[in-house]
Amino acid sequence: MEEKIDYIKLASNKPKGKRPYFHDDPAVERVLNITMAVAGELAVMRERMDSIERLLEKKGVVTREDIETFVPETKEQEEQRQTWHAEYIGRVLRIVQQEQEELENPDKSLEEIANDINEM
Amino acid sequence: MSVRNLPPVYNKIAQHAVFPEMNHDERARYNFLANLNKHLAHVSTGNKVAFENRVEPKFEKEHGRKIASTEELKQAISKDAHYQVWSSLRRSTMEMRQQAGRSIVLRQAAELRDKVKALNEGKDSLILDESVKVPPYLLACDNHIMPGSYHTELIEDDVTPAANYDTGLFVTTAGLLGRYSDGGGKAIVSWVRKTYPDFNPKRILDIGCGMGHNVLPIAKAFPNAEVIGIDTGAPMLRYANARAVDLGITNVKFMQMDAAKTTFEDESFDWVQSTMFFHETGGKSIYKIMDEVYRVLKPGGLTLHIEQPQYTDDMSLFEKFIRDWDALYNNEPYWSKMHDIEPVDLMKSSGFREEDFMQIGAKAENDLDDGSQKADEPEDHGRSPIWNVFGAIKN
């Protein structure tokens, strides 16, 4: 068994069981999911900014200009930043990945599964 | 007192040695999702308004009669714009919760496995059995839309399904099960102690124990009892044992076993417990499992099962329909069928006597409750920590 796993792709896997769609046009569902993921990441960033601002206020060590002019200083920092972007995109575009997985491995609907399970 | 009913911040969750490491943004992501869950629970009351003011009158006008079944209701409401956007948002929130949890635990899968291994090393309290098969009802779809469910191992000796479950329960329940997500186990301990003050069980079995969060309060409350949790998911059991070891609970064992065919002797337990387990089984297995409960229980022994509230005759079609939402759209399919079974009939079919049957209500005990949880909080169907408990004394 592999020890190294592609955790970014795996984290956005679809669960087994056909995905329900509630809007008449699945495109609406798709865009809503992407929008909510972006909304989530904006909330995360807002909380992070709040942490930073409170810490700066408390310690008074970093100026606004330090932040404005900062660029990655090491290869490691560059990779950390790019990994963050890759994770972010995997998160926001989760539904597109899951629809591809459904195409590759179609599932039964949950109504059908409920009937199957009732016989198990 | 705050007018807002806010979920607790994520950093209130209890830590233990095998709890996944989480960074700032991962906690923030869970804070966002807990708030989104809370928000959607409030918005869900709008479904009733939309149904009564829009869906029902339209149906009656078109058909000249009332809606006659939950199936007709489902057809009618599925065209309603409010129901559509609420359902879509709720499904999306649950998918995002899984994505958030898995992105935390999968990046540290090997580290978590190694931590668990170190704690389980040399302990005889974890007994895995590779010959135990995952029951077909758990393979039919991934419960709670957890990709890979309770059993899938992405690396050797994987524990990530349990670690993911452990991090996320606090989010989907908005912290209502307490810091260790053990509010169900604690509630049952309190009820048993109050109702049977002289009950002194020597041997206790918890079926479908998962990561052991509800069996630990029981083991703690009865330190002289031998307590055994069984489950078919090896990742859950590995994690459960390491978690119990770290939390200093020494009288509990975790064994890989199918509750429908255990290897325990007849009449060998004083208490057989399950918590939110039966609705994740199947229509035939549920009877086999109850037969097994009856078989392993000593005469005079107690069995209790915490479950989703049953449907009642006075419940409206809308109420029944909305309670089924999670069954179909959060992948808990058997829940949509199990309400056709009367718990008393299920127990009678295994040999319990009707006069020994009991049914009570229980509310999760929450060590985070600071009085801000209001009684008039709208019920978040399927997430509410208010349950039906049924059981019996075997005579």
Coordinates of N, CA, C and O in Angstrom, one line a residue, chain A residues 1-3 5 7 10-17 19-20 22-24 29 32-33 36-37 39-41 43-44 47-48 51 84 91 94 98 110-111 113-115 117-120, chain B residues 24-25 28-29 31-32 74 84 87-89 91-92 95-96 99 102-103 106-107 113 136-137 139-142 145 147 153 155-156 281-285 328-329 331 333-334 336-337:
Chain A
M1 N 0.8 -1.2 0.0 CA 0.0 0.0 0.0 C 0.9 1.3 0.0 O 1.9 1.3 0.7
E2 N 0.5 2.3 -0.8 CA 1.2 3.5 -0.9 C 1.3 4.2 0.5 O 0.3 4.3 1.2
E3 N 2.5 4.7 0.8 CA 2.6 5.5 2.0 C 2.3 7.0 1.7 O 1.7 7.7 2.5
I5 N 0.3 9.7 -0.2 CA -1.0 9.8 -0.9 C -1.2 11.2 -1.4 O -0.7 12.2 -0.7
Y7 N -3.0 13.8 -1.0 CA -4.1 14.2 -0.1 C -5.0 15.3 -0.6 O -6.1 15.4 -0.2
L10 N -7.5 13.5 -2.9 CA -8.3 12.6 -2.1 C -9.2 13.3 -1.1 O -10.3 12.8 -0.9
A11 N -8.8 14.4 -0.6 CA -9.7 15.2 0.3 C -11.0 15.6 -0.4 O -12.0 15.8 0.3
S12 N -10.9 15.8 -1.7 CA -12.1 16.2 -2.4 C -12.9 15.1 -3.1 O -13.8 15.4 -3.9
N13 N -12.5 13.8 -2.8 CA -13.2 12.7 -3.4 C -14.7 12.8 -3.2 O -15.2 13.3 -2.1
K14 N -15.5 12.2 -4.1 CA -16.9 12.1 -3.9 C -17.3 10.9 -3.0 O -16.6 9.9 -3.1
P15 N -18.3 11.0 -2.2 CA -18.8 9.8 -1.4 C -19.6 8.9 -2.3 O -20.1 9.3 -3.3
K16 N -19.6 7.6 -2.0 CA -20.4 6.6 -2.8 C -21.9 6.9 -2.5 O -22.3 7.0 -1.4
G17 N -22.7 6.8 -3.6 CA -24.1 7.2 -3.5 C -24.3 8.4 -4.4 O -23.7 9.4 -4.2
R19 N -25.1 11.7 -6.2 CA -25.3 13.0 -5.7 C -26.7 13.6 -6.1 O -27.0 13.5 -7.2
P20 N -27.5 14.1 -5.1 CA -28.7 14.7 -5.4 C -28.5 16.1 -6.0 O -27.6 16.8 -5.5
F22 N -30.8 19.7 -6.6 CA -32.1 20.2 -6.1 C -32.6 21.3 -7.1 O -33.8 21.6 -7.1
H23 N -31.7 21.9 -7.8 CA -32.1 23.0 -8.7 C -32.5 22.3 -10.1 O -31.9 21.2 -10.4
D24 N -33.4 23.0 -10.8 CA -33.8 22.4 -12.1 C -32.6 22.2 -13.1 O -32.5 21.3 -13.8
E29 N -26.5 24.4 -9.3 CA -26.0 23.7 -8.1 C -24.4 23.8 -8.1 O -23.8 24.0 -7.1
L32 N -23.3 27.3 -7.3 CA -23.6 27.6 -5.8 C -22.5 27.0 -4.9 O -22.1 27.6 -4.0
N33 N -22.2 25.7 -5.3 CA -21.2 25.0 -4.5 C -19.8 25.7 -4.6 O -19.1 25.8 -3.6
M36 N -20.0 28.9 -2.5 CA -20.0 28.7 -1.1 C -18.6 28.3 -0.6 O -18.2 28.7 0.5
A37 N -17.9 27.6 -1.4 CA -16.5 27.3 -1.0 C -15.6 28.5 -1.0 O -14.8 28.7 -0.1
A39 N -16.8 31.5 -0.4 CA -17.3 32.2 0.7 C -16.6 31.7 2.0 O -16.2 32.5 2.9
G40 N -16.5 30.4 2.1 CA -15.8 29.8 3.2 C -14.4 30.2 3.3 O -13.9 30.6 4.4
E41 N -13.7 30.3 2.2 CA -12.3 30.6 2.2 C -12.1 32.1 2.6 O -11.1 32.5 3.2
A43 N -14.1 33.7 4.6 CA -14.3 33.7 6.1 C -13.0 33.3 6.8 O -12.7 33.8 7.9
V44 N -12.4 32.3 6.3 CA -11.1 31.8 6.9 C -10.1 32.9 6.9 O -9.4 33.2 7.9
E47 N -10.8 35.5 9.4 CA -10.4 35.1 10.8 C -8.9 35.2 11.0 O -8.4 35.6 12.0
R48 N -8.2 34.8 9.9 CA -6.7 34.9 10.0 C -6.2 36.3 10.1 O -5.4 36.7 10.9
S51 N -6.7 37.5 13.6 CA -5.7 37.0 14.5 C -4.4 37.8 14.3 O -3.8 38.3 15.3
W84 N -0.6 26.0 -0.8 CA -1.8 26.6 -0.3 C -2.8 26.8 -1.5 O -4.0 26.5 -1.4
R91 N -10.3 22.6 -3.1 CA -11.5 22.8 -2.2 C -12.6 23.5 -3.0 O -13.8 23.0 -2.9
R94 N -14.3 21.4 -5.8 CA -14.6 20.0 -5.4 C -15.7 19.4 -6.3 O -15.6 18.3 -6.7
Q98 N -15.8 15.8 -8.3 CA -16.7 14.8 -7.9 C -17.6 14.4 -9.0 O -18.0 13.2 -9.1
L110 N -29.9 7.2 -3.9 CA -30.1 6.8 -2.5 C -31.4 6.1 -2.3 O -31.5 5.2 -1.4
E111 N -32.4 6.4 -3.1 CA -33.7 5.7 -3.0 C -33.5 4.2 -3.3 O -34.0 3.3 -2.6
I113 N -30.7 2.6 -3.1 CA -29.8 2.0 -2.1 C -30.7 1.7 -0.8 O -30.5 0.7 -0.2
A114 N -31.6 2.6 -0.5 CA -32.5 2.4 0.7 C -33.3 1.1 0.5 O -33.4 0.3 1.4
N115 N -33.8 0.9 -0.7 CA -34.5 -0.3 -1.0 C -33.6 -1.6 -0.9 O -34.0 -2.6 -0.4
I117 N -30.9 -1.8 0.8 CA -30.4 -2.0 2.2 C -31.6 -2.6 3.0 O -31.4 -3.4 3.9
N118 N -32.8 -2.3 2.7 CA -33.9 -2.9 3.4 C -34.0 -4.4 3.2 O -34.6 -5.1 4.0
E119 N -33.3 -4.9 2.2 CA -33.2 -6.4 2.0 C -31.9 -7.0 2.6 O -31.7 -8.2 2.4
M120 N -31.1 -6.1 3.2 CA -29.8 -6.7 3.7 C -29.9 -7.1 5.2 O -30.6 -6.5 5.9
Chain B
H24 N -4.3 27.1 12.1 CA -5.2 28.3 12.3 C -6.4 28.2 11.3 O -7.5 28.4 11.6
D25 N -6.0 28.1 10.0 CA -7.0 28.2 9.0 C -8.0 27.0 9.0 O -9.2 27.1 8.6
A28 N -10.4 27.8 11.6 CA -11.3 28.9 11.1 C -12.3 28.3 10.1 O -13.5 28.7 10.1
R29 N -11.9 27.3 9.2 CA -12.8 26.7 8.3 C -13.9 26.0 9.0 O -15.1 26.1 8.6
N31 N -14.9 26.8 12.0 CA -15.8 27.8 12.6 C -16.8 28.3 11.6 O -18.0 28.5 11.9
F32 N -16.4 28.5 10.4 CA -17.3 29.0 9.3 C -18.4 27.9 9.1 O -19.6 28.3 9.0
K74 N -42.9 15.2 -1.6 CA -41.6 15.4 -2.1 C -41.6 15.9 -3.5 O -40.8 16.8 -3.9
Q84 N -35.4 24.3 -2.7 CA -34.2 24.0 -3.6 C -33.0 24.6 -3.1 O -31.9 24.0 -3.0
S87 N -31.9 23.1 0.4 CA -31.3 21.8 0.2 C -30.0 21.8 -0.4 O -29.1 21.1 0.0
S88 N -29.8 22.6 -1.4 CA -28.6 22.7 -2.1 C -27.5 23.2 -1.2 O -26.4 22.7 -1.2
L89 N -27.8 24.2 -0.4 CA -26.8 24.8 0.6 C -26.5 23.8 1.6 O -25.3 23.6 2.0
R91 N -26.7 20.4 1.5 CA -25.8 19.3 1.0 C -24.4 19.9 0.8 O -23.4 19.2 1.1
S92 N -24.3 21.1 0.2 CA -23.0 21.6 0.0 C -22.2 21.8 1.3 O -21.0 21.5 1.3
E95 N -20.9 18.5 2.4 CA -19.7 18.1 1.5 C -18.5 18.9 1.9 O -17.4 18.3 2.0
M96 N -18.7 20.2 2.2 CA -17.5 21.0 2.6 C -17.0 20.5 3.9 O -15.7 20.6 4.1
Q99 N -14.8 17.6 3.1 CA -13.6 18.0 2.5 C -12.6 18.7 3.5 O -11.4 18.4 3.5
R102 N -11.2 15.9 5.8 CA -10.3 15.0 5.1 C -9.0 15.7 4.7 O -7.9 15.1 4.8
S103 N -9.1 17.0 4.4 CA -7.8 17.7 4.1 C -6.9 17.9 5.3 O -5.7 17.9 5.2
L106 N -5.8 13.7 6.1 CA -5.1 12.9 5.0 C -3.7 13.5 4.9 O -2.7 12.7 4.5
R107 N -3.5 14.7 5.1 CA -2.1 15.3 5.0 C -1.2 14.7 6.1 O 0.0 14.8 6.0
R113 N -1.3 7.5 12.1 CA -1.2 6.1 12.2 C -0.1 5.7 13.2 O -0.2 4.8 14.0
P136 N -22.8 -5.6 4.1 CA -23.2 -5.0 2.8 C -23.9 -3.6 2.9 O -23.7 -2.8 2.0
Y137 N -24.6 -3.4 4.0 CA -25.4 -2.1 4.1 C -24.4 -1.0 4.3 O -24.7 0.2 3.9
L139 N -21.5 -1.0 2.7 CA -20.7 -0.8 1.4 C -21.6 -0.2 0.3 O -21.1 0.2 -0.7
A140 N -22.9 -0.2 0.6 CA -23.9 0.3 -0.5 C -23.7 1.8 -0.8 O -23.8 2.2 -1.9
C141 N -23.4 2.5 0.3 CA -23.1 4.0 0.0 C -22.3 4.4 1.2 O -22.2 3.8 2.3
D142 N -21.6 5.6 1.1 CA -20.8 6.1 2.2 C -21.7 6.9 3.1 O -22.2 8.0 2.8
I145 N -22.1 10.9 3.9 CA -21.3 11.3 2.7 C -19.8 11.5 3.1 O -19.1 12.3 2.6
P147 N -16.5 10.2 2.3 CA -15.9 9.4 1.2 C -15.0 8.3 1.9 O -14.2 8.5 2.7
E153 N -9.1 2.0 3.9 CA -7.8 2.3 4.4 C -6.9 2.8 3.2 O -6.7 2.1 2.2
I155 N -3.8 4.1 3.6 CA -2.5 3.6 3.8 C -2.6 2.4 4.8 O -3.7 2.2 5.3
E156 N -1.5 1.7 4.9 CA -1.6 0.5 5.8 C -1.9 1.0 7.3 O -1.3 2.0 7.7
T281 N -27.8 0.5 10.0 CA -27.8 -0.9 9.6 C -28.7 -1.2 8.4 O -28.8 -0.4 7.5
G282 N -29.3 -2.4 8.4 CA -30.2 -2.8 7.3 C -31.5 -3.5 7.7 O -31.5 -4.0 8.9
G283 N -32.4 -3.6 6.8 CA -33.7 -4.1 7.1 C -33.8 -5.5 7.6 O -34.8 -5.9 8.3
K284 N -32.9 -6.4 7.2 CA -32.9 -7.7 7.7 C -31.9 -7.9 8.9 O -32.1 -8.6 9.8
S285 N -30.7 -7.1 8.7 CA -29.7 -7.2 9.7 C -30.2 -6.7 11.1 O -29.7 -7.2 12.1
L328 N -31.9 10.6 3.0 CA -31.5 10.5 1.5 C -30.4 11.4 1.1 O -29.6 11.0 0.3
Y329 N -30.3 12.6 1.7 CA -29.4 13.6 1.1 C -28.1 13.7 2.0 O -27.2 14.4 1.6
N331 N -26.9 10.7 3.0 CA -26.5 9.3 2.9 C -26.7 8.5 4.2 O -25.7 8.0 4.8
P333 N -29.4 6.0 4.3 CA -30.6 5.5 3.7 C -31.5 4.7 4.5 O -32.7 4.8 4.4
Y334 N -30.9 3.9 5.4 CA -31.8 3.0 6.1 C -32.7 3.7 7.1 O -33.8 3.3 7.4
S336 N -34.5 6.1 6.4 CA -35.8 6.4 5.7 C -36.7 5.1 5.7 O -37.9 5.2 5.5
K337 N -36.2 4.0 6.1 CA -37.0 2.8 6.2 C -37.2 2.3 7.6 O -38.2 1.7 7.9

